[in-house]
């Protein structure tokens, strides 16, 4: 990814990833009758491209994906110092009906005043803190505080790096809405994920 950003190839790669994600999600929603949601990362270079809104809109229209099922993720380290019109761009993406998630939260340098104005729907707690649940009380306190802050800002919370039952138990007890990590599934190629959905459908049909 750093090399793609350095060479500018992240622009065409990012558009291909977005379109592929939208088309795959629509196909899976229809084939398996599931309310699936998909998240796609945006790099700083993509956000700077002048036709980003048009690219997102075309991907939605061409695929037929409901915008509310598309999350666009930006890392906390991306800020208005490097992209002066960042908030305006993300607001326009939200106006398309998409959701905005702040990825890797807790690892950047954002101020609370900056976050207050950030048009986010979800905050993703970085795995650095989640993996220390049950080990480091300080990280546990950070996770609790982040969940409380996000809820007070009317944002949902996603915890990254959930690997053991203790992580799951702690996060549930502290009202974290969503989680991702090896405890549930490792990253899968699209074809393998589709096979997993097919197997799920077969098992449910046999009940």
mmCIF file of C-alpha atoms in Angstrom:
data_model
loop_
_atom_site.group_PDB
_atom_site.id
_atom_site.type_symbol
_atom_site.label_atom_id
_atom_site.label_comp_id
_atom_site.label_asym_id
_atom_site.label_seq_id
_atom_site.Cartn_x
_atom_site.Cartn_y
_atom_site.Cartn_z
ATOM 1 C CA UNK A 1 0.000 0.000 0.000
ATOM 2 C CA UNK A 2 2.773 2.549 0.780
ATOM 3 C CA UNK A 3 4.318 1.806 -2.629
ATOM 4 C CA UNK A 4 0.945 2.191 -4.342
ATOM 5 C CA UNK A 5 0.479 5.540 -2.636
ATOM 6 C CA UNK A 6 4.006 6.658 -3.524
ATOM 7 C CA UNK A 7 3.506 5.837 -7.215
ATOM 8 C CA UNK A 8 -0.091 7.071 -7.390
ATOM 9 C CA UNK A 9 -1.377 3.605 -8.299
ATOM 10 C CA UNK A 10 -3.561 3.701 -5.179
ATOM 11 C CA UNK A 11 -6.068 5.784 -7.188
ATOM 12 C CA UNK A 12 -6.962 3.140 -9.828
ATOM 13 C CA UNK A 13 -6.466 0.305 -7.322
ATOM 14 C CA UNK A 14 -8.770 2.032 -4.826
ATOM 15 C CA UNK A 15 -11.487 2.525 -7.439
ATOM 16 C CA UNK A 16 -11.251 -1.118 -8.508
ATOM 17 C CA UNK A 17 -11.475 -2.284 -4.880
ATOM 18 C CA UNK A 18 -14.501 -0.058 -4.243
ATOM 19 C CA UNK A 19 -16.372 -1.259 -7.313
ATOM 20 C CA UNK A 20 -15.511 -4.913 -6.692
ATOM 21 C CA UNK A 21 -16.672 -4.633 -3.075
ATOM 22 C CA UNK A 22 -19.964 -3.029 -4.124
ATOM 23 C CA UNK A 23 -20.720 -5.574 -6.848
ATOM 24 C CA UNK A 24 -19.741 -8.571 -4.683
ATOM 25 C CA UNK A 25 -21.866 -7.323 -1.777
ATOM 26 C CA UNK A 26 -24.949 -6.864 -3.951
ATOM 27 C CA UNK A 27 -24.516 -10.369 -5.377
ATOM 28 C CA UNK A 28 -24.179 -11.903 -1.913
ATOM 29 C CA UNK A 29 -27.102 -9.903 -0.532
ATOM 30 C CA UNK A 30 -29.351 -11.189 -3.298
ATOM 31 C CA UNK A 31 -28.062 -14.761 -3.476
ATOM 32 C CA UNK A 32 -28.057 -15.426 0.266
ATOM 33 C CA UNK A 33 -30.778 -12.972 1.367
ATOM 34 C CA UNK A 34 -28.532 -11.400 4.010
ATOM 35 C CA UNK A 35 -28.346 -7.737 5.091
ATOM 36 C CA UNK A 36 -24.588 -7.594 4.514
ATOM 37 C CA UNK A 37 -22.617 -4.386 4.965
ATOM 38 C CA UNK A 38 -19.215 -3.715 3.419
ATOM 39 C CA UNK A 39 -16.381 -1.430 4.489
ATOM 40 C CA UNK A 40 -13.818 0.057 2.115
ATOM 41 C CA UNK A 41 -10.715 1.968 3.217
ATOM 42 C CA UNK A 42 -9.870 5.377 1.775
ATOM 43 C CA UNK A 43 -6.252 6.537 1.696
ATOM 44 C CA UNK A 44 -5.265 10.171 1.992
ATOM 45 C CA UNK A 45 -4.348 10.241 -1.702
ATOM 46 C CA UNK A 46 -7.779 8.957 -2.707
ATOM 47 C CA UNK A 47 -9.488 11.617 -0.621
ATOM 48 C CA UNK A 48 -7.435 14.258 -2.427
ATOM 49 C CA UNK A 49 -8.555 13.110 -5.880
ATOM 50 C CA UNK A 50 -10.977 15.710 -7.281
ATOM 51 C CA UNK A 51 -13.560 13.217 -8.585
ATOM 52 C CA UNK A 52 -13.823 11.003 -5.482
ATOM 53 C CA UNK A 53 -17.523 11.746 -4.903
ATOM 54 C CA UNK A 54 -18.286 10.862 -8.523
ATOM 55 C CA UNK A 55 -16.283 7.631 -8.211
ATOM 56 C CA UNK A 56 -18.232 6.569 -5.109
ATOM 57 C CA UNK A 57 -21.563 7.567 -6.641
ATOM 58 C CA UNK A 58 -20.867 5.649 -9.868
ATOM 59 C CA UNK A 59 -19.868 2.534 -7.918
ATOM 60 C CA UNK A 60 -23.164 2.672 -6.019
ATOM 61 C CA UNK A 61 -25.313 3.348 -9.084
ATOM 62 C CA UNK A 62 -23.621 0.791 -11.342
ATOM 63 C CA UNK A 63 -23.722 -1.970 -8.718
ATOM 64 C CA UNK A 64 -27.138 -1.134 -7.305
ATOM 65 C CA UNK A 65 -25.793 -1.231 -3.748
ATOM 66 C CA UNK A 66 -27.850 0.547 -1.089
ATOM 67 C CA UNK A 67 -25.568 3.406 0.067
ATOM 68 C CA UNK A 68 -26.473 2.731 3.703
ATOM 69 C CA UNK A 69 -24.700 -0.621 3.486
ATOM 70 C CA UNK A 70 -21.394 0.965 2.402
ATOM 71 C CA UNK A 71 -18.920 2.158 5.037
ATOM 72 C CA UNK A 72 -16.032 4.330 3.943
ATOM 73 C CA UNK A 73 -13.169 4.040 6.427
ATOM 74 C CA UNK A 74 -10.550 6.725 7.060
ATOM 75 C CA UNK A 75 -7.726 6.436 9.553
ATOM 76 C CA UNK A 76 -7.575 8.834 12.467
ATOM 77 C CA UNK A 77 -4.168 10.027 11.229
ATOM 78 C CA UNK A 78 -5.807 11.628 8.165
ATOM 79 C CA UNK A 79 -6.695 15.163 9.201
ATOM 80 C CA UNK A 80 -7.436 18.653 7.972
ATOM 81 C CA UNK A 81 -3.774 19.630 8.255
ATOM 82 C CA UNK A 82 -2.992 17.429 5.252
ATOM 83 C CA UNK A 83 -6.426 17.676 3.569
ATOM 84 C CA UNK A 84 -7.989 21.094 4.299
ATOM 85 C CA UNK A 85 -11.396 20.148 2.832
ATOM 86 C CA UNK A 86 -11.509 16.701 4.471
ATOM 87 C CA UNK A 87 -14.665 17.326 6.487
ATOM 88 C CA UNK A 88 -16.452 18.728 3.441
ATOM 89 C CA UNK A 89 -15.514 15.683 1.348
ATOM 90 C CA UNK A 90 -16.626 13.195 4.001
ATOM 91 C CA UNK A 91 -19.862 15.135 4.486
ATOM 92 C CA UNK A 92 -20.560 14.827 0.753
ATOM 93 C CA UNK A 93 -19.968 11.069 0.952
ATOM 94 C CA UNK A 94 -22.461 10.878 3.821
ATOM 95 C CA UNK A 95 -24.929 12.868 1.736
ATOM 96 C CA UNK A 96 -24.807 10.024 -0.797
ATOM 97 C CA UNK A 97 -26.181 7.852 2.018
ATOM 98 C CA UNK A 98 -22.910 6.117 2.929
ATOM 99 C CA UNK A 99 -21.518 5.798 6.440
ATOM 100 C CA UNK A 100 -18.138 7.073 7.620
ATOM 101 C CA UNK A 101 -15.938 5.133 10.046
ATOM 102 C CA UNK A 102 -12.788 6.335 11.815
ATOM 103 C CA UNK A 103 -10.328 3.448 11.584
ATOM 104 C CA UNK A 104 -7.455 2.657 13.991
ATOM 105 C CA UNK A 105 -8.874 5.050 16.582
ATOM 106 C CA UNK A 106 -6.463 5.877 19.390
ATOM 107 C CA UNK A 107 -3.297 5.737 17.310
ATOM 108 C CA UNK A 108 -3.481 9.192 15.692
ATOM 109 C CA UNK A 109 -3.016 12.690 17.007
ATOM 110 C CA UNK A 110 -6.560 14.014 16.675
ATOM 111 C CA UNK A 111 -7.791 16.531 19.220
ATOM 112 C CA UNK A 112 -11.207 16.174 20.823
ATOM 113 C CA UNK A 113 -12.275 19.425 19.163
ATOM 114 C CA UNK A 114 -11.340 17.940 15.772
ATOM 115 C CA UNK A 115 -13.279 14.755 16.471
ATOM 116 C CA UNK A 116 -16.288 16.785 17.572
ATOM 117 C CA UNK A 117 -16.624 18.158 14.037
ATOM 118 C CA UNK A 118 -15.673 14.935 12.250
ATOM 119 C CA UNK A 119 -18.674 13.498 10.311
ATOM 120 C CA UNK A 120 -18.357 9.951 11.639
ATOM 121 C CA UNK A 121 -20.976 7.247 12.175
ATOM 122 C CA UNK A 122 -18.682 4.614 13.659
ATOM 123 C CA UNK A 123 -15.409 4.577 15.574
ATOM 124 C CA UNK A 124 -13.118 1.550 15.315
ATOM 125 C CA UNK A 125 -10.953 0.989 18.381
ATOM 126 C CA UNK A 126 -7.457 -0.029 17.310
ATOM 127 C CA UNK A 127 -6.380 -3.591 18.056
ATOM 128 C CA UNK A 128 -3.375 -2.276 20.019
ATOM 129 C CA UNK A 129 -5.708 -1.564 22.944
ATOM 130 C CA UNK A 130 -8.143 -4.445 22.443
ATOM 131 C CA UNK A 131 -5.445 -7.117 22.527
ATOM 132 C CA UNK A 132 -4.344 -5.961 25.987
ATOM 133 C CA UNK A 133 -7.785 -6.475 27.523
ATOM 134 C CA UNK A 134 -7.259 -8.730 30.543
ATOM 135 C CA UNK A 135 -3.566 -7.809 30.621
ATOM 136 C CA UNK A 136 -3.212 -4.051 30.966
ATOM 137 C CA UNK A 137 -5.762 -2.142 33.105
ATOM 138 C CA UNK A 138 -4.702 1.115 31.423
ATOM 139 C CA UNK A 139 -5.660 -0.162 27.983
ATOM 140 C CA UNK A 140 -8.933 -1.467 29.407
ATOM 141 C CA UNK A 141 -9.633 2.025 30.743
ATOM 142 C CA UNK A 142 -8.866 3.510 27.308
ATOM 143 C CA UNK A 143 -11.278 1.085 25.640
ATOM 144 C CA UNK A 144 -14.047 1.919 28.145
ATOM 145 C CA UNK A 145 -13.456 5.653 27.741
ATOM 146 C CA UNK A 146 -13.485 5.390 23.956
ATOM 147 C CA UNK A 147 -16.775 3.485 23.964
ATOM 148 C CA UNK A 148 -18.371 6.032 26.297
ATOM 149 C CA UNK A 149 -17.049 8.967 24.269
ATOM 150 C CA UNK A 150 -18.248 7.468 20.976
ATOM 151 C CA UNK A 151 -21.724 6.836 22.355
ATOM 152 C CA UNK A 152 -21.901 10.379 23.716
ATOM 153 C CA UNK A 153 -21.015 11.558 20.198
ATOM 154 C CA UNK A 154 -23.853 9.358 18.835
ATOM 155 C CA UNK A 155 -21.399 7.006 17.131
ATOM 156 C CA UNK A 156 -21.404 3.223 17.144
ATOM 157 C CA UNK A 157 -18.248 1.350 18.158
ATOM 158 C CA UNK A 158 -16.358 -1.447 16.422
ATOM 159 C CA UNK A 159 -13.508 -3.177 18.276
ATOM 160 C CA UNK A 160 -10.642 -4.510 16.155
ATOM 161 C CA UNK A 161 -8.347 -7.391 17.060
ATOM 162 C CA UNK A 162 -10.812 -9.496 19.088
ATOM 163 C CA UNK A 163 -8.976 -12.789 19.466
ATOM 164 C CA UNK A 164 -10.125 -14.525 22.663
ATOM 165 C CA UNK A 165 -13.300 -14.972 24.677
ATOM 166 C CA UNK A 166 -12.060 -12.569 27.381
ATOM 167 C CA UNK A 167 -11.976 -9.772 24.777
ATOM 168 C CA UNK A 168 -15.507 -10.615 23.688
ATOM 169 C CA UNK A 169 -16.828 -10.756 27.249
ATOM 170 C CA UNK A 170 -15.252 -7.431 28.248
ATOM 171 C CA UNK A 171 -16.496 -5.623 25.148
ATOM 172 C CA UNK A 172 -20.032 -6.952 25.546
ATOM 173 C CA UNK A 173 -20.092 -5.893 29.185
ATOM 174 C CA UNK A 174 -19.058 -2.394 28.095
ATOM 175 C CA UNK A 175 -21.715 -2.087 25.356
ATOM 176 C CA UNK A 176 -19.499 -2.333 22.290
ATOM 177 C CA UNK A 177 -21.873 -2.887 19.346
ATOM 178 C CA UNK A 178 -19.618 -4.669 16.877
ATOM 179 C CA UNK A 179 -16.343 -6.583 16.847
ATOM 180 C CA UNK A 180 -13.935 -8.061 14.363
ATOM 181 C CA UNK A 181 -10.953 -10.342 14.753
ATOM 182 C CA UNK A 182 -9.567 -13.853 14.591
ATOM 183 C CA UNK A 183 -12.036 -15.067 17.244
ATOM 184 C CA UNK A 184 -14.744 -14.869 14.574
ATOM 185 C CA UNK A 185 -12.860 -15.389 11.318
ATOM 186 C CA UNK A 186 -9.526 -14.718 9.688
ATOM 187 C CA UNK A 187 -9.380 -12.536 6.556
ATOM 188 C CA UNK A 188 -10.704 -14.461 3.559
ATOM 189 C CA UNK A 189 -10.507 -14.080 -0.227
ATOM 190 C CA UNK A 190 -13.884 -13.249 -1.785
ATOM 191 C CA UNK A 191 -14.282 -16.759 -3.254
ATOM 192 C CA UNK A 192 -13.637 -18.415 0.116
ATOM 193 C CA UNK A 193 -16.085 -16.068 1.845
ATOM 194 C CA UNK A 194 -18.707 -16.941 -0.771
ATOM 195 C CA UNK A 195 -18.125 -20.649 -0.086
ATOM 196 C CA UNK A 196 -18.609 -19.940 3.625
ATOM 197 C CA UNK A 197 -21.960 -18.266 2.887
ATOM 198 C CA UNK A 198 -22.975 -21.213 0.684
ATOM 199 C CA UNK A 199 -22.141 -23.683 3.452
ATOM 200 C CA UNK A 200 -24.100 -21.575 5.930
ATOM 201 C CA UNK A 201 -27.131 -21.566 3.630
ATOM 202 C CA UNK A 202 -26.861 -25.349 3.154
ATOM 203 C CA UNK A 203 -26.717 -25.986 6.907
ATOM 204 C CA UNK A 204 -29.681 -23.687 7.602
ATOM 205 C CA UNK A 205 -31.716 -25.352 4.850
ATOM 206 C CA UNK A 206 -31.133 -28.707 6.528
ATOM 207 C CA UNK A 207 -32.556 -27.596 9.870
#
